[in-house]
Coordinates of C-alpha atoms in Angstrom, one line a residue:
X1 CA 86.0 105.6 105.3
X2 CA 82.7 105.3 103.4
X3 CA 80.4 108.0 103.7
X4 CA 78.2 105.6 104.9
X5 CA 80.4 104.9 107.7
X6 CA 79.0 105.0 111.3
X7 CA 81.0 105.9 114.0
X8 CA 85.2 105.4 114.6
X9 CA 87.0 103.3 117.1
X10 CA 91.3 103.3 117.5
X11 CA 92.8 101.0 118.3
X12 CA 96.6 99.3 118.2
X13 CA 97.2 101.5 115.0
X14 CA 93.3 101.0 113.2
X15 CA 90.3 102.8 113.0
X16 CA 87.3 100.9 113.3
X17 CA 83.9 101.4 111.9
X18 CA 81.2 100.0 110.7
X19 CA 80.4 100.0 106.4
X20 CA 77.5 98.9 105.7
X21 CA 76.3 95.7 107.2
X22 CA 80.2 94.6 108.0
X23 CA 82.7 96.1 110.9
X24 CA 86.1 97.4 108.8
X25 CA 89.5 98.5 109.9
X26 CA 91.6 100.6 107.8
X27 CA 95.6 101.1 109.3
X28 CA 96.1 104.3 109.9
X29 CA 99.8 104.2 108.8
X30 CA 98.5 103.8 104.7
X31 CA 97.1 107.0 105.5
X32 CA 94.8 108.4 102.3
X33 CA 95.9 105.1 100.7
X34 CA 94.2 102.9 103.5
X35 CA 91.3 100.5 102.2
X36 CA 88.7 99.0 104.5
X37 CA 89.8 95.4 105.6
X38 CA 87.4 92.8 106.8
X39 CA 86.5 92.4 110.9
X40 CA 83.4 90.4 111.2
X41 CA 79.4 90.8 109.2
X42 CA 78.3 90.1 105.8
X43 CA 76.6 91.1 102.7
X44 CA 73.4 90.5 104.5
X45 CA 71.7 92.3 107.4
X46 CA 70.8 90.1 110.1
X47 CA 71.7 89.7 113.8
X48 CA 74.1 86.4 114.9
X49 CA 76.6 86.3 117.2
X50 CA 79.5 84.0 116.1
X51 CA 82.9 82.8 117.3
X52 CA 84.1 84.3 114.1
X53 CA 83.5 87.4 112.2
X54 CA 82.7 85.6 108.8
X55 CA 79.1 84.0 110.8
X56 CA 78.7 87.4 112.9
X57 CA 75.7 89.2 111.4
X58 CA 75.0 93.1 112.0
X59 CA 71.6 94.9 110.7
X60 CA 70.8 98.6 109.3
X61 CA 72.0 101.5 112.0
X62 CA 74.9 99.6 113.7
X63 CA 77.4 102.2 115.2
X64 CA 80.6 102.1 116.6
X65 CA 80.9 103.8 119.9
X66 CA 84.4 102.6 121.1
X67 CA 86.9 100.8 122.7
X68 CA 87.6 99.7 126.2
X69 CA 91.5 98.3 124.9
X70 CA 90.8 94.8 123.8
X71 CA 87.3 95.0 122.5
X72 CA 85.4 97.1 120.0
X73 CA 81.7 98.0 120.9
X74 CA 79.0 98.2 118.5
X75 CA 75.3 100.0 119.1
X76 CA 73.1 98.2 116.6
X77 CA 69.7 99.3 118.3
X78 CA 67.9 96.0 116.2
X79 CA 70.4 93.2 117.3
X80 CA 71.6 94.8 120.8
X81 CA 75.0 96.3 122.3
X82 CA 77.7 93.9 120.4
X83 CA 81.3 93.5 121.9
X84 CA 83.6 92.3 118.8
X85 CA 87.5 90.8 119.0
X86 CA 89.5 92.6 116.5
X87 CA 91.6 89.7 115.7
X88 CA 88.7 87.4 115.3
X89 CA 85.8 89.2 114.5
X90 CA 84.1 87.0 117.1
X91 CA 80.6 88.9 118.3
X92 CA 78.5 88.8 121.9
X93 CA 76.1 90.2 122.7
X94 CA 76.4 92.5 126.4
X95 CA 72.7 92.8 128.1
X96 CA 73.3 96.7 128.9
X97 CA 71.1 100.0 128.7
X98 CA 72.5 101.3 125.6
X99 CA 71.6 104.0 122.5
X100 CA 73.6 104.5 119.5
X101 CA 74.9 107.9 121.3
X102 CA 76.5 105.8 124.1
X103 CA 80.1 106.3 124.5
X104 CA 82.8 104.2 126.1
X105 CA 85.8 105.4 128.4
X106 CA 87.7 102.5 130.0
X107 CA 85.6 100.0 131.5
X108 CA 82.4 102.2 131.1
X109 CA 79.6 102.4 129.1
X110 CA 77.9 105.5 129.6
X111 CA 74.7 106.4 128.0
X112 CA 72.3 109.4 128.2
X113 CA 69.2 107.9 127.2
X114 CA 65.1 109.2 125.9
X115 CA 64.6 109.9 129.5
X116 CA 67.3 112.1 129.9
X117 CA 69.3 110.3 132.6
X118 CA 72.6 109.4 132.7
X119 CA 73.5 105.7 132.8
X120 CA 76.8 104.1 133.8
X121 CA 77.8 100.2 132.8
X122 CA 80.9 98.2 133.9
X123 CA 81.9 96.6 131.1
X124 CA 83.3 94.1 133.4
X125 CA 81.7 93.4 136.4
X126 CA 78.2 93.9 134.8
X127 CA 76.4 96.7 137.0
X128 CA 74.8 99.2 136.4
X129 CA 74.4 103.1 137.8
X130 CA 72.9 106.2 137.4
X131 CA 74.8 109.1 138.0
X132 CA 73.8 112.9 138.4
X133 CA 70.5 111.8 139.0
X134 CA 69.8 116.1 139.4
X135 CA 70.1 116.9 136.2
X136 CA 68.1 116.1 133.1
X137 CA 70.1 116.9 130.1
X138 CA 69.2 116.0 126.4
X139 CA 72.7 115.4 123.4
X140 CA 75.3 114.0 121.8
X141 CA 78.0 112.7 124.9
X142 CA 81.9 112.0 125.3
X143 CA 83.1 110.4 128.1
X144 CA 86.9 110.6 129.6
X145 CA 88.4 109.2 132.9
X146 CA 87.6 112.4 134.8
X147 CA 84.3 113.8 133.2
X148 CA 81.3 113.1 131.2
X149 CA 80.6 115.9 128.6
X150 CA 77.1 116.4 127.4
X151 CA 76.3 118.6 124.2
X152 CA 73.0 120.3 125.8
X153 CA 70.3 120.3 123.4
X154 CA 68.1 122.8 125.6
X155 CA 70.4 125.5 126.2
X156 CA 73.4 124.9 123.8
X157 CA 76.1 123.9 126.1
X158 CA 78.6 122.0 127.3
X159 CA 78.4 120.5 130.5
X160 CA 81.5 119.3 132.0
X161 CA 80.4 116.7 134.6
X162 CA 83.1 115.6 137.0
X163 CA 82.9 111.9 138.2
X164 CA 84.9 113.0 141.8
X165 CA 81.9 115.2 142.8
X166 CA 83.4 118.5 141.5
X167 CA 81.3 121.3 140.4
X168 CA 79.6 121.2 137.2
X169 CA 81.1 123.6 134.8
X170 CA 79.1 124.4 131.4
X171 CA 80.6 126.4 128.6
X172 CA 78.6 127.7 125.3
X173 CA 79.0 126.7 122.5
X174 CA 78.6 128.5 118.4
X175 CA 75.3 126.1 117.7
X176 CA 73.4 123.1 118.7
X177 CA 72.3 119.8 116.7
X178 CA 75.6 118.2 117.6
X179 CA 75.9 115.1 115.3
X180 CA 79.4 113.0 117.0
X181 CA 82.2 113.8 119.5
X182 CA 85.1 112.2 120.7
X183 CA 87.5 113.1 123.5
X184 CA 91.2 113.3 123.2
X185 CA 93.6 115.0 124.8
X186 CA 92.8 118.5 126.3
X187 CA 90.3 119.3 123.8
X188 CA 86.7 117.7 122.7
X189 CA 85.8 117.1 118.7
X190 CA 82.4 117.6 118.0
X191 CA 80.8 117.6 114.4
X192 CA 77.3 119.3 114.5
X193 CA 74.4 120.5 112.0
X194 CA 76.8 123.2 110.3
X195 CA 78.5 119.7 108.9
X196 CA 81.8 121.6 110.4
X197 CA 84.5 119.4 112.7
X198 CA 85.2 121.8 116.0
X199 CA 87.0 121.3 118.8
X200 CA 86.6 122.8 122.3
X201 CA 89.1 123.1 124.8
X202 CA 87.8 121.1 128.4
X203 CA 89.8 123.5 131.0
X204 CA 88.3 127.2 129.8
X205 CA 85.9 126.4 126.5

């Protein structure tokens, strides 16, 4: 992708992101040949939902922040938290708590936000809840079906927060100013301030 990119989204064999003032795919099987194909926005920035992603209108800042398996999500902190069909490119607009850090795991929105609490949205049903109101932590999140990891700002480290009540576990990490993460498999991705892409294992660190 462009180095203007913003965020990255799989899904059913493309990566997702957002170029500009437009959402692109690029199919992961061209590989280094893969060129951005259209999804939904224009040559102009602007916010419009649309049935179609010709009309659909993003403006400067939109992010992707994931997938829940049908739908890609888009934080565009002027036009609102966008939901967008990938075989459309049709665009609503989803009345949730949201930041351009947010991440999606599932049906969940999750979002840390200026306040330093920790928000949880279904996707489907609509409501929303905080969750480990103790803590006040401040950074880049990732989100999996188990846990919610938090980069931690103040003490540079990462908090492993279990959503079945276990204890918190927290393990350091080389520097702070975490940038983007992603989940997958046993391991978290982080890119940070070093403009290095790391990976830390989620069962010892």
């Amino acid at each position: 992708p462009a180095v203007s990119s913003a965020g990255v989204a799989v899904l059913n064999g493309f990566a997702y992101t957002v170029v500009g003032s437009k959402v692109v795919k690029y199919d992961l099987a061209a590989g280094a040949a893969a060129t951005a194909l259209p999804v939904a926005g224009g040559d102009v920035y602007s916010c419009a939902d649309a049935g179609n992603g010709g009309q659909a209108r993003f403006h400067t800042g939109a992010r992707v922040i994931g997938t829940d398996g049908s739908l890609i999500y888009i934080a565009d902190t002027s036009c609102g938290l966008k939901a967008v069909t990938p075989s459309t490119g049709a665009s609503r607009t989803i009345s949730a708590r949201f930041t351009t850090e947010s991440t999606i795991a599932g049906r969940y929105l999750y979002t840390l936000d200026t306040y330093k609490q920790i928000w949880r949205y279904d996707l489907q049903s609509g409501q929303t809840t905080r969750l480990f109101e103790s803590l006040s932590l401040s950074g880049a999140i990732a989100a999996d079906n188990d846990a919610l990891w938090v980069f931690n700002n103040s003490d540079v480290k990462l908090y492993r927060l279990a959503f079945n009540g276990a204890e918190t576990k927290t393990f350091p990490l080389p520097n702070g100013s975490v940038t983007a993460t992603r989940p997958a498999g046993d391991h978290i991705y982080y890119t940070d301030s070093r403009n290095l892409l790391s990976r830390i294992s989620k069962i010892d660190g």
